[in-house]
PDB file of C-alpha atoms in Angstrom:
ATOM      1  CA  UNK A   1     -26.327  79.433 -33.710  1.00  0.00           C
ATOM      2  CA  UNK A   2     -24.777  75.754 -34.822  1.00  0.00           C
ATOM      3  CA  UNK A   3     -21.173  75.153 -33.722  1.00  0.00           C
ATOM      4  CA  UNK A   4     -18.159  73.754 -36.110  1.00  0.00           C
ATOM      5  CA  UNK A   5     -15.250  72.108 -35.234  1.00  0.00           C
ATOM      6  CA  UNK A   6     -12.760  72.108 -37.987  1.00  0.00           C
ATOM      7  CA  UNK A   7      -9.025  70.483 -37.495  1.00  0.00           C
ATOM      8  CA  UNK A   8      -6.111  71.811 -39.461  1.00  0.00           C
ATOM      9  CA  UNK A   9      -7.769  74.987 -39.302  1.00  0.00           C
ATOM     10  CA  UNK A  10      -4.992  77.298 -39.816  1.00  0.00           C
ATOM     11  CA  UNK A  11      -4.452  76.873 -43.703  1.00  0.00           C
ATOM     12  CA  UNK A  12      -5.236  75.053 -46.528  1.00  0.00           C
ATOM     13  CA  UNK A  13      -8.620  73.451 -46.836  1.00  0.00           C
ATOM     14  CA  UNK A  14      -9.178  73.824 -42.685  1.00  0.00           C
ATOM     15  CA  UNK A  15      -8.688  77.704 -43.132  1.00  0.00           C
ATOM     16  CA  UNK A  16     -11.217  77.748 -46.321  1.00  0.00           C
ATOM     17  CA  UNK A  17     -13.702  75.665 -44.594  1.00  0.00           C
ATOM     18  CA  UNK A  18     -13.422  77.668 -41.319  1.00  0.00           C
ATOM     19  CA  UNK A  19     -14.200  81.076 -42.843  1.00  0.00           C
ATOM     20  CA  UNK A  20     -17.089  78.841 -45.198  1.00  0.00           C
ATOM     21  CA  UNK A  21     -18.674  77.908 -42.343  1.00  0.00           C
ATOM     22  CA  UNK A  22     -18.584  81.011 -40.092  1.00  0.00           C
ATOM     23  CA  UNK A  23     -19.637  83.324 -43.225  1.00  0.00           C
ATOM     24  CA  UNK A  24     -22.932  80.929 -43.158  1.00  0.00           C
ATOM     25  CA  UNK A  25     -23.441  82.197 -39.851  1.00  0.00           C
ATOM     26  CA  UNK A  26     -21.748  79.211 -38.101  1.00  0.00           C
ATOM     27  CA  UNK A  27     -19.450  79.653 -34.651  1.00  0.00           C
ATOM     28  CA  UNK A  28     -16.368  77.707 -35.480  1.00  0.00           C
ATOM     29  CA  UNK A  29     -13.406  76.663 -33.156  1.00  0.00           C
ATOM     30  CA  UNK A  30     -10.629  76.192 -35.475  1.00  0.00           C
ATOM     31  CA  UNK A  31      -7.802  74.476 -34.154  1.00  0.00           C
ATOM     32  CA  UNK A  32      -4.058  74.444 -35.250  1.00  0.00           C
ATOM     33  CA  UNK A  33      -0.543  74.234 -34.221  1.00  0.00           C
ATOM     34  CA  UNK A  34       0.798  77.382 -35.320  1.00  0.00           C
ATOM     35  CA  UNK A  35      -0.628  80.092 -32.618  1.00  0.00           C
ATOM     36  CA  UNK A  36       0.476  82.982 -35.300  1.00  0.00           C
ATOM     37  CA  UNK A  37      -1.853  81.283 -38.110  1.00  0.00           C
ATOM     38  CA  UNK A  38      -4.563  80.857 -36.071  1.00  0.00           C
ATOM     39  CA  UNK A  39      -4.763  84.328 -35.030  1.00  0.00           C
ATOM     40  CA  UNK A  40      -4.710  85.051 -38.649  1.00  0.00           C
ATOM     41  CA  UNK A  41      -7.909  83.291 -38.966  1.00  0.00           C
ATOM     42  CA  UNK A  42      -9.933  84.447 -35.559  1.00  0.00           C
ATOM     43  CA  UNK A  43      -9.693  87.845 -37.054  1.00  0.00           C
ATOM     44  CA  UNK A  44     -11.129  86.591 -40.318  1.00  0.00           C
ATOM     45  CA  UNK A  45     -14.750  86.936 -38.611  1.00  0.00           C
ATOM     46  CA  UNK A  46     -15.545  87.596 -34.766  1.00  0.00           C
ATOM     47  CA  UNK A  47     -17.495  84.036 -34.627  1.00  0.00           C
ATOM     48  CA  UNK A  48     -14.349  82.434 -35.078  1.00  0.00           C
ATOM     49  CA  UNK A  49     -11.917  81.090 -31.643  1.00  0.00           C
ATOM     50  CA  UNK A  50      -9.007  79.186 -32.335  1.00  0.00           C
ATOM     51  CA  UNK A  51      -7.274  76.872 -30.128  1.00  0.00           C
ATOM     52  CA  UNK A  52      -3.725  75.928 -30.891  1.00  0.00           C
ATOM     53  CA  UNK A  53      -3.030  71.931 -29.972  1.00  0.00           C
ATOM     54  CA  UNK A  54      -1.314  69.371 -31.128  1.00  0.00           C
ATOM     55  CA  UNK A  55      -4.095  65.840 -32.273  1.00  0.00           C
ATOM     56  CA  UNK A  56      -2.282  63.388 -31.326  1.00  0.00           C
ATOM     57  CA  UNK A  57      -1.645  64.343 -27.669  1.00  0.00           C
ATOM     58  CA  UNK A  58      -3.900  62.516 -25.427  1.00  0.00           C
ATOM     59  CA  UNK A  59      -5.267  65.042 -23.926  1.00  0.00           C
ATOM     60  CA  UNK A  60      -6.346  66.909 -27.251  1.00  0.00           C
ATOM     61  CA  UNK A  61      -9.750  65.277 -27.538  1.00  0.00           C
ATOM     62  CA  UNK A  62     -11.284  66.921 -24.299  1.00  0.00           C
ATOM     63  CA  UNK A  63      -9.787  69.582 -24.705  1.00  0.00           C
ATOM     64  CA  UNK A  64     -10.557  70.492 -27.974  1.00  0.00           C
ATOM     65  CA  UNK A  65     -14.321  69.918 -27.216  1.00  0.00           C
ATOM     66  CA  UNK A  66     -14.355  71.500 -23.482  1.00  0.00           C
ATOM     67  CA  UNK A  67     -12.874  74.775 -25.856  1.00  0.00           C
ATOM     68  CA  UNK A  68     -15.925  74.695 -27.999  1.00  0.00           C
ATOM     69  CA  UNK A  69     -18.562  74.168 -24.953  1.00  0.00           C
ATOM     70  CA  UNK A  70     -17.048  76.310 -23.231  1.00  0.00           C
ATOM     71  CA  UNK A  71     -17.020  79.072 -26.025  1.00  0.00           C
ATOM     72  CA  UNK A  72     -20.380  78.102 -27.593  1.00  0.00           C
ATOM     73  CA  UNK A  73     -21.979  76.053 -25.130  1.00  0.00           C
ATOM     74  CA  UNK A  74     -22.802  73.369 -28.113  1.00  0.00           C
ATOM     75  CA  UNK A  75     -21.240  71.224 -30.696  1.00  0.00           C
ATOM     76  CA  UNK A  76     -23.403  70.400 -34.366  1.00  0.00           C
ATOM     77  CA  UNK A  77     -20.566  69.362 -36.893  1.00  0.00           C
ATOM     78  CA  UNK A  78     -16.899  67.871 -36.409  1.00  0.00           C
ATOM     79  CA  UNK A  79     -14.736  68.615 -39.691  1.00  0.00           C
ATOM     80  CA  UNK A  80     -11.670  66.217 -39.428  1.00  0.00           C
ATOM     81  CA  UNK A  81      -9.952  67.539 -41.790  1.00  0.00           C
ATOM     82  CA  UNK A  82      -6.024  67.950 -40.138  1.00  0.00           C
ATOM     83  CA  UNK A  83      -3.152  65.997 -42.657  1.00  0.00           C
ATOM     84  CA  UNK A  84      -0.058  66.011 -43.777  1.00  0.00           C
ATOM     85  CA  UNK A  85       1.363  65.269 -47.305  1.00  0.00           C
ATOM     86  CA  UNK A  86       4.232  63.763 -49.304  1.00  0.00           C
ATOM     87  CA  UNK A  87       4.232  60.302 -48.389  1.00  0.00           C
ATOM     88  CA  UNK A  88       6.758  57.295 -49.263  1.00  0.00           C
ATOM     89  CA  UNK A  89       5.516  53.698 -51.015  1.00  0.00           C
ATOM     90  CA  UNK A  90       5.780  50.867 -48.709  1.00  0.00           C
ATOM     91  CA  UNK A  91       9.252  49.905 -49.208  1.00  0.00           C
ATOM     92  CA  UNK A  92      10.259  53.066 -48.180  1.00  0.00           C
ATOM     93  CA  UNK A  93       7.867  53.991 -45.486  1.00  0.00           C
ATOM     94  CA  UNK A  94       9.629  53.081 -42.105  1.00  0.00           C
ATOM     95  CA  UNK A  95       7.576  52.691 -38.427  1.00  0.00           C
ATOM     96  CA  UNK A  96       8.027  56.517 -37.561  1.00  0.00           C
ATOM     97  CA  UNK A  97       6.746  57.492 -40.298  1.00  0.00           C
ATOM     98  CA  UNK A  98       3.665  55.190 -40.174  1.00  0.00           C
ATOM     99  CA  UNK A  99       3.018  56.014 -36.495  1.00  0.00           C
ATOM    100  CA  UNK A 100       3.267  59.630 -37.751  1.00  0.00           C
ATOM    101  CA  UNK A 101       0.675  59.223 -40.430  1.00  0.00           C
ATOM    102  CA  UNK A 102      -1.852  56.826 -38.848  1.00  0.00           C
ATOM    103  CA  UNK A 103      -1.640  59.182 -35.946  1.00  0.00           C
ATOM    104  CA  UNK A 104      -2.272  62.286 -37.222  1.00  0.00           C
ATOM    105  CA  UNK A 105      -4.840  61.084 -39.967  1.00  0.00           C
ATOM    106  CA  UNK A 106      -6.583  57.619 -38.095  1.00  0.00           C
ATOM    107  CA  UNK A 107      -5.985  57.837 -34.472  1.00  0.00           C
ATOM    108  CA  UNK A 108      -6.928  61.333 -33.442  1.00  0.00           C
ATOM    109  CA  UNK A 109      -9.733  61.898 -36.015  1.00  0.00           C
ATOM    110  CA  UNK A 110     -10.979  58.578 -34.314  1.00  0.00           C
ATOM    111  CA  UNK A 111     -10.387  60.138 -30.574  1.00  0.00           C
ATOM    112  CA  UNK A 112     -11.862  63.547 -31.428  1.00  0.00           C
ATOM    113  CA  UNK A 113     -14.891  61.991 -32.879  1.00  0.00           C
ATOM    114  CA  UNK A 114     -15.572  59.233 -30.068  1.00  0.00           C
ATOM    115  CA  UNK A 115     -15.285  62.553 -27.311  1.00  0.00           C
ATOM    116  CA  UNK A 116     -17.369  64.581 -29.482  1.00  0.00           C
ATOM    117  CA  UNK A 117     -19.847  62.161 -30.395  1.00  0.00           C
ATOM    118  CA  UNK A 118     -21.789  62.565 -26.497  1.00  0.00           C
ATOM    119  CA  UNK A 119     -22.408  65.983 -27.004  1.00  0.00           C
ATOM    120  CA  UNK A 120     -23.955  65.488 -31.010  1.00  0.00           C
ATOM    121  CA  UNK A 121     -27.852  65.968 -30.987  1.00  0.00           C
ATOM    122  CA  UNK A 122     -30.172  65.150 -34.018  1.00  0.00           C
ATOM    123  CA  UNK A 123     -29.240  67.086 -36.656  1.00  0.00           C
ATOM    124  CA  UNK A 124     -25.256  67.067 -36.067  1.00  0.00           C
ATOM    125  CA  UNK A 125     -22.725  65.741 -38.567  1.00  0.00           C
ATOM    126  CA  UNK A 126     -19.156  64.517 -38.903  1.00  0.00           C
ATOM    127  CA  UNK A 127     -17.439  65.224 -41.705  1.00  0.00           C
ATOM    128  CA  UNK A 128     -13.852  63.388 -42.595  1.00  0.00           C
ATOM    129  CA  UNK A 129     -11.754  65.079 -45.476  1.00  0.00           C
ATOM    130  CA  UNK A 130     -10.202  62.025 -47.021  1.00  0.00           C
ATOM    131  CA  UNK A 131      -8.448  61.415 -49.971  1.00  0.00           C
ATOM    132  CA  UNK A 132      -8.728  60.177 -53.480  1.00  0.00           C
ATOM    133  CA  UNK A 133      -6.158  58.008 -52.594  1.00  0.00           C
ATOM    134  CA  UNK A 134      -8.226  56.653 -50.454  1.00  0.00           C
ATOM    135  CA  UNK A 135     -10.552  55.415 -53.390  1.00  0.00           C
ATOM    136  CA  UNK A 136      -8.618  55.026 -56.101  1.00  0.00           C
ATOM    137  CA  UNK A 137      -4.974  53.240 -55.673  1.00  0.00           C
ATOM    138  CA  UNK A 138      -2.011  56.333 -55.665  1.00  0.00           C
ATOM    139  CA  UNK A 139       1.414  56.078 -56.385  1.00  0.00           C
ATOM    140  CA  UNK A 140       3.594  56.536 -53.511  1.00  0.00           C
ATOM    141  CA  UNK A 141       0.579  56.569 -51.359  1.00  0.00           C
ATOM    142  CA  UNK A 142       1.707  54.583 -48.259  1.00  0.00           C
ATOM    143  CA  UNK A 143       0.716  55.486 -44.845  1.00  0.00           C
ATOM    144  CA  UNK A 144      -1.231  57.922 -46.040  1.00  0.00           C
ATOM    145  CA  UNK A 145      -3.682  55.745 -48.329  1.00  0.00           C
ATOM    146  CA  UNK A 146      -3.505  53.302 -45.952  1.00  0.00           C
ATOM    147  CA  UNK A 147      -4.982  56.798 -42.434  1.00  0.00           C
ATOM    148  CA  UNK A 148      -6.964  58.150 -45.201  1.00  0.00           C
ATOM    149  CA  UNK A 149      -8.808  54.517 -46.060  1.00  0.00           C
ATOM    150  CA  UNK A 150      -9.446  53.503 -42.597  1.00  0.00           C
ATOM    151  CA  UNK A 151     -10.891  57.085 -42.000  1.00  0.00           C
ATOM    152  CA  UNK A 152     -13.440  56.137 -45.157  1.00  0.00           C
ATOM    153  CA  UNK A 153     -14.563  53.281 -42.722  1.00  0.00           C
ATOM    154  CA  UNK A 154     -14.699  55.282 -40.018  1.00  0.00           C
ATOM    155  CA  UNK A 155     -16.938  57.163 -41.738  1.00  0.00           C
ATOM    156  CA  UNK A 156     -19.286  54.486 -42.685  1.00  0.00           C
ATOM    157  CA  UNK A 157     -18.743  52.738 -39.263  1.00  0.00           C
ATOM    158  CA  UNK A 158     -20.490  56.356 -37.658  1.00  0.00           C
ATOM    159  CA  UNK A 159     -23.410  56.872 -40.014  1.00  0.00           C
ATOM    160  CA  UNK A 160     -24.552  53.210 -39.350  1.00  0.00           C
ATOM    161  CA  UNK A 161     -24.613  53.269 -35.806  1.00  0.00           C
ATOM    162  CA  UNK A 162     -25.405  56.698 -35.265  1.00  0.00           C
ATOM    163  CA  UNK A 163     -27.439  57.409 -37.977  1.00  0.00           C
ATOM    164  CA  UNK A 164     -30.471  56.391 -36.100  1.00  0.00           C
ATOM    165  CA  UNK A 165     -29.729  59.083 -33.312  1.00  0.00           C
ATOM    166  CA  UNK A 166     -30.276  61.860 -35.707  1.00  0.00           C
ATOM    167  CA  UNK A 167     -26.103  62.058 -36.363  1.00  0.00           C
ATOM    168  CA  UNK A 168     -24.952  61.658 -40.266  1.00  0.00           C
ATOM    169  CA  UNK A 169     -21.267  61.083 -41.074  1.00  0.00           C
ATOM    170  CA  UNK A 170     -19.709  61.670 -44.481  1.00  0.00           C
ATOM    171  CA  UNK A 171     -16.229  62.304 -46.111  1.00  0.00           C
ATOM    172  CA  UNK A 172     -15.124  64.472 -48.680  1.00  0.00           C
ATOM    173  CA  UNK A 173     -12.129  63.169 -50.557  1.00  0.00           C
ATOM    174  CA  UNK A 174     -10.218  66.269 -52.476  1.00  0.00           C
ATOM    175  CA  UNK A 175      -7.729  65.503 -55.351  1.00  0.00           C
ATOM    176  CA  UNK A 176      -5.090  67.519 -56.217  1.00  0.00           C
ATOM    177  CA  UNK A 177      -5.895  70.892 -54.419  1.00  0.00           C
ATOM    178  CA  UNK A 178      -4.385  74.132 -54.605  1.00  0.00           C
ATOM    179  CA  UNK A 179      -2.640  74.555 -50.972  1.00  0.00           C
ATOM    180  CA  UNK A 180       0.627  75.145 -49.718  1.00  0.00           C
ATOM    181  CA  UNK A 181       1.250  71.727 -48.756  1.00  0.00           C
ATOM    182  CA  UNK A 182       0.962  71.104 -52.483  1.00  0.00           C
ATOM    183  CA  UNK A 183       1.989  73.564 -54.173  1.00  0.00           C
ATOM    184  CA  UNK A 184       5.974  72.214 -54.079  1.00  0.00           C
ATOM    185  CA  UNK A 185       4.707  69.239 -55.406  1.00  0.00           C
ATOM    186  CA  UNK A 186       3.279  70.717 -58.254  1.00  0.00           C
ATOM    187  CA  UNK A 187       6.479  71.593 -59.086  1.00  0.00           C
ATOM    188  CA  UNK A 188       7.568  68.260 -60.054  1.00  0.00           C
ATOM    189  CA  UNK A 189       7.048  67.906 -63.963  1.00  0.00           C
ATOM    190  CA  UNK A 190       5.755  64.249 -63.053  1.00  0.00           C
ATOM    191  CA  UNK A 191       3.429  64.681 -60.520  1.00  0.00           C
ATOM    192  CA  UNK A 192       2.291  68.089 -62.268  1.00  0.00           C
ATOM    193  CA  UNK A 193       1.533  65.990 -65.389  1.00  0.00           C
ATOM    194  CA  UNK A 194      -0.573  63.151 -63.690  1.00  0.00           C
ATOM    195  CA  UNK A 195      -2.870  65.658 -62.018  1.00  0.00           C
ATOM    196  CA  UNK A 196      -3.248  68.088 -64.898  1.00  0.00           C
ATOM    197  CA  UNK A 197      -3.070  66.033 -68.065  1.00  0.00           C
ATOM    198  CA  UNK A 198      -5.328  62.955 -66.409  1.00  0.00           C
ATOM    199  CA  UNK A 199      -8.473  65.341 -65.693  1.00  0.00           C
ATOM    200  CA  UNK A 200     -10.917  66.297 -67.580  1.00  0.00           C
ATOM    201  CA  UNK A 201     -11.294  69.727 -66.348  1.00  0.00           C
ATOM    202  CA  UNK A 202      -9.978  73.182 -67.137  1.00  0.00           C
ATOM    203  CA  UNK A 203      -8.145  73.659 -63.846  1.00  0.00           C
ATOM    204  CA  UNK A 204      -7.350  71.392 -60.632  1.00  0.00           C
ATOM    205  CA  UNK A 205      -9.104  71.733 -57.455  1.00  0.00           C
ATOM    206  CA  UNK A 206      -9.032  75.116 -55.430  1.00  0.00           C
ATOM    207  CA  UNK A 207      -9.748  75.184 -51.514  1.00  0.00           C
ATOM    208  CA  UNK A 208     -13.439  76.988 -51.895  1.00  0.00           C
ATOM    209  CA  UNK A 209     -14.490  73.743 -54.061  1.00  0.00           C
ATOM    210  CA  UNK A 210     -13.695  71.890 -50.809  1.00  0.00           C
ATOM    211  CA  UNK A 211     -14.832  74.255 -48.189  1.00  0.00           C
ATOM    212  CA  UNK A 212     -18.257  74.372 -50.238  1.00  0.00           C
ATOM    213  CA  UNK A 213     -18.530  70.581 -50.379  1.00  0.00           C
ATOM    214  CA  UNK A 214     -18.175  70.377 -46.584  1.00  0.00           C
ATOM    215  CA  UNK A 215     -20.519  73.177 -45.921  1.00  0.00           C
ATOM    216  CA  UNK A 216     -23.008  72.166 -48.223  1.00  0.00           C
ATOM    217  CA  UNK A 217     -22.521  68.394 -46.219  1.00  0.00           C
ATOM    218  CA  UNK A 218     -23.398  70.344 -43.168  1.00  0.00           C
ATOM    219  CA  UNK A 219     -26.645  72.411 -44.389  1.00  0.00           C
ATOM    220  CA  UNK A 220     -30.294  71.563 -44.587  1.00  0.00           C
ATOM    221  CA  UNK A 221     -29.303  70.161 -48.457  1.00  0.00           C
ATOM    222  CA  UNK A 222     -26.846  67.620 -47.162  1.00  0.00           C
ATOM    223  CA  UNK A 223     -29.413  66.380 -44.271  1.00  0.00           C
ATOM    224  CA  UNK A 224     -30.687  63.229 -45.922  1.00  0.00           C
ATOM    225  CA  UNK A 225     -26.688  62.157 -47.234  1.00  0.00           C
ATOM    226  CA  UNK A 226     -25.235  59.640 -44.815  1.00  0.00           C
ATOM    227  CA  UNK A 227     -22.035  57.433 -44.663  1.00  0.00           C
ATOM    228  CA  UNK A 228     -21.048  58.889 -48.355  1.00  0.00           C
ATOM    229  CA  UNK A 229     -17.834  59.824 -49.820  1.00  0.00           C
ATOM    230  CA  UNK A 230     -18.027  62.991 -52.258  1.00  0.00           C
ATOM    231  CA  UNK A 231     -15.008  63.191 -54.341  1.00  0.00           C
ATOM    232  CA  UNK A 232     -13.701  66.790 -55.152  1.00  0.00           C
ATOM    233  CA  UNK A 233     -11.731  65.816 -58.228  1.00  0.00           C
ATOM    234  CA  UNK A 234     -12.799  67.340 -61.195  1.00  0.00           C
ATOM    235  CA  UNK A 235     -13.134  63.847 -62.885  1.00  0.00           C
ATOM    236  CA  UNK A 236      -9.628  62.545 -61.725  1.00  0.00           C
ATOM    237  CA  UNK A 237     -10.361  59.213 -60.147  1.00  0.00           C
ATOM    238  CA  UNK A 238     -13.344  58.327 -62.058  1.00  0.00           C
ATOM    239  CA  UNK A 239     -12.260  58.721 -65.743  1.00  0.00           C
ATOM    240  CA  UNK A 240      -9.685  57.253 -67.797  1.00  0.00           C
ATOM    241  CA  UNK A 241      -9.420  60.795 -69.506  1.00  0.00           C
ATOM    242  CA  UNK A 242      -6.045  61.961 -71.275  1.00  0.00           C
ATOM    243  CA  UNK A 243      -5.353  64.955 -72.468  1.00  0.00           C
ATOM    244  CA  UNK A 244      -4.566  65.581 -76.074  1.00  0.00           C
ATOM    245  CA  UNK A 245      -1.001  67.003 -74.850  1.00  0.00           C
ATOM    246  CA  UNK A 246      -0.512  63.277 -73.423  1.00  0.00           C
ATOM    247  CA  UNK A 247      -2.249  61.754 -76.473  1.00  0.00           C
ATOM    248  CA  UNK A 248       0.061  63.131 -78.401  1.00  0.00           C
ATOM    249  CA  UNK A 249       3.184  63.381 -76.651  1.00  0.00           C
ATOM    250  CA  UNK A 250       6.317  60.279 -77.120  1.00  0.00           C
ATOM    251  CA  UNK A 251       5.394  57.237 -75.048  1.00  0.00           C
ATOM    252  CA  UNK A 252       8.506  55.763 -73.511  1.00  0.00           C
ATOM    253  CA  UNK A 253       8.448  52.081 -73.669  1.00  0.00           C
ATOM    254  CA  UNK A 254       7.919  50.519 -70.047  1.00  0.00           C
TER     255      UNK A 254
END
C-alpha cells in the first residue's frame, strides 16, 4: 500500500486531498493543529492517522515522518499543502508577519521535504499546493506571493536533482477555492467580483477539483510529469476574460 503525507490536513484542500487519496486505497498521515479536526478526519476512513503539530517547530520534520514510518513503515508522496490566507501588500506587511508567512509556507515545506526526501524510492512524488499568485502578480499578495513563489522553485529545484533517482516534484496552484479560509473573503463585493466576473467558467474552484489534481499528480497518469505547475483556476490567470456583467457595468475613471 503507498503512503501520503498531506499538511494542513484538517480542512480545506488538506482534508479533500486526504480522504482523495485514502479512498484510492492510499494510507495517509494527515497532520494538523487542531486535535478535534483531525479526529474528524481519521474517522473519515480507517487508513487514515493524524498527527496534530505545529510546521514550523523544529522538531516537526522528524517527527512528522518517524509518525508515518512508524504507522506505515514507508513514505511514496509528500503533499505540502499547509497555508494561511489574507495577506497585506508590501507597505503594509511588517517582519512578523513575513516570518509568519515564509515560515509556514517556505521554511517548513522546505524542512519536511529535505527529512522526507531519504526515505523517497523510485516512484515517490512531492507535491507543493501553490498559488496563482504565485504565477500571475495578485493584489495584496505580499508574503504570501512572495512563500508561495519560492515554493514554485522549490519545486523545480527537486525534480531536477532528484528526478534522476526515480522522485518527481510538482505543484498545483488553486485559484479562488471554495474553503473556509475563503469563504469571508468572498464576502467582499471586490474581491467576490475579481474572482467571479474575471473567469471564464460557470463556478469558482471547489476542493475535489484540487484534491483530484493532486491525486491524479500522484497516480500511474501523473508518472512521466515532473517539475510542473498545474493551475486549478478555471481560466483565471491565463485569460483576459470579462464577464458581460463587467462589460457592461459603469467604469469608474482611474
Amino acid at each position: 500500500m503507498k503512503v501520503a503525507i498531506v499538511t494542513g490536513a484538517s480542512s480545506g484542500i488538506g482534508f479533500g486531498c486526504a480522504t482523495t487519496l485514502a479512498g484510492q486505497g492510499m494510507a495517509v498521515l494527515g497532520t494538523g493543529r487542531d486535535p478535534d479536526r483531525l479526529a474528524a478526519l481519521e474517522r473519515n476512513c480507517d487508513r487514515i492517522a493524524t498527527l496534530a503539530v505545529d510546521l514550523t517547530d523544529d522538531d516537526a520534520p522528524a517527527a512528522i515522518t518517524a509518525a508515518a514510518l512508524d504507522r506505515f513503515g514507508r513514505i511514496d508522496y509528500l503533499i505540502n499543502n499547509a497555508g494561511v490566507g489574507s495577506p497585506k501588500p508590501l507597505h503594509e506587511t511588517d517582519d512578523a508577519s513575513l516570518d509568519h508567512f515564509l515560515g509556514l509556507m517556505l521554511r517548513a515545506p522546505f524542512r519536511l521535504a529535505r527529512e522526507v526526501i531519504g526515505h523517497l524510492q523510485p516512484g515517490s512524488a512531492i507535491v507543493n499546493v501553490t498559488s496563482t499568485f504565485a504565477v500571475v502578480g495578485g493584489l495584496r499578495g505580499g508574503a504570501y506571493s512572495a512563500a508561495k513563489g519560492g515554493l514554485t522553485a522549490l519545486t523545480t529545484h527537486i525534480a531536477c536533482q532528484y528526478g534522476p533517482q526515480g522522485i518527481r516534484c510538482n505543484a498545483v496552484a488553486p485559484g479562488v477555492t471554495l474553503t473556509p479560509m475563503v469563504a469571508g473573503r468572498l464576502e467582499d463585493e471586490r474581491f467576490r467580483k475579481i474572482n467571479t466576473e474575471m473567469t471564464p467558467h460557470q463556478r469558482l474552484g471547489r476542493v475535489e477539483d484540487v484534491a483530484a489534481t493532486v491525486a491524479f499528480l500522484c497516480s500511474e497518469g501523473g508518472s512521466f510529469i515532473n517539475g510542473q505547475t498545474i493551475v486549478v483556476d478555471g481560466g483565471w490567470s491565463s485569460t483576459k476574460y470579462l464577464s458581460d456583467y463587467a462589460l457592461n457595468s459603469t467604469w469608474v475613471a482611474r
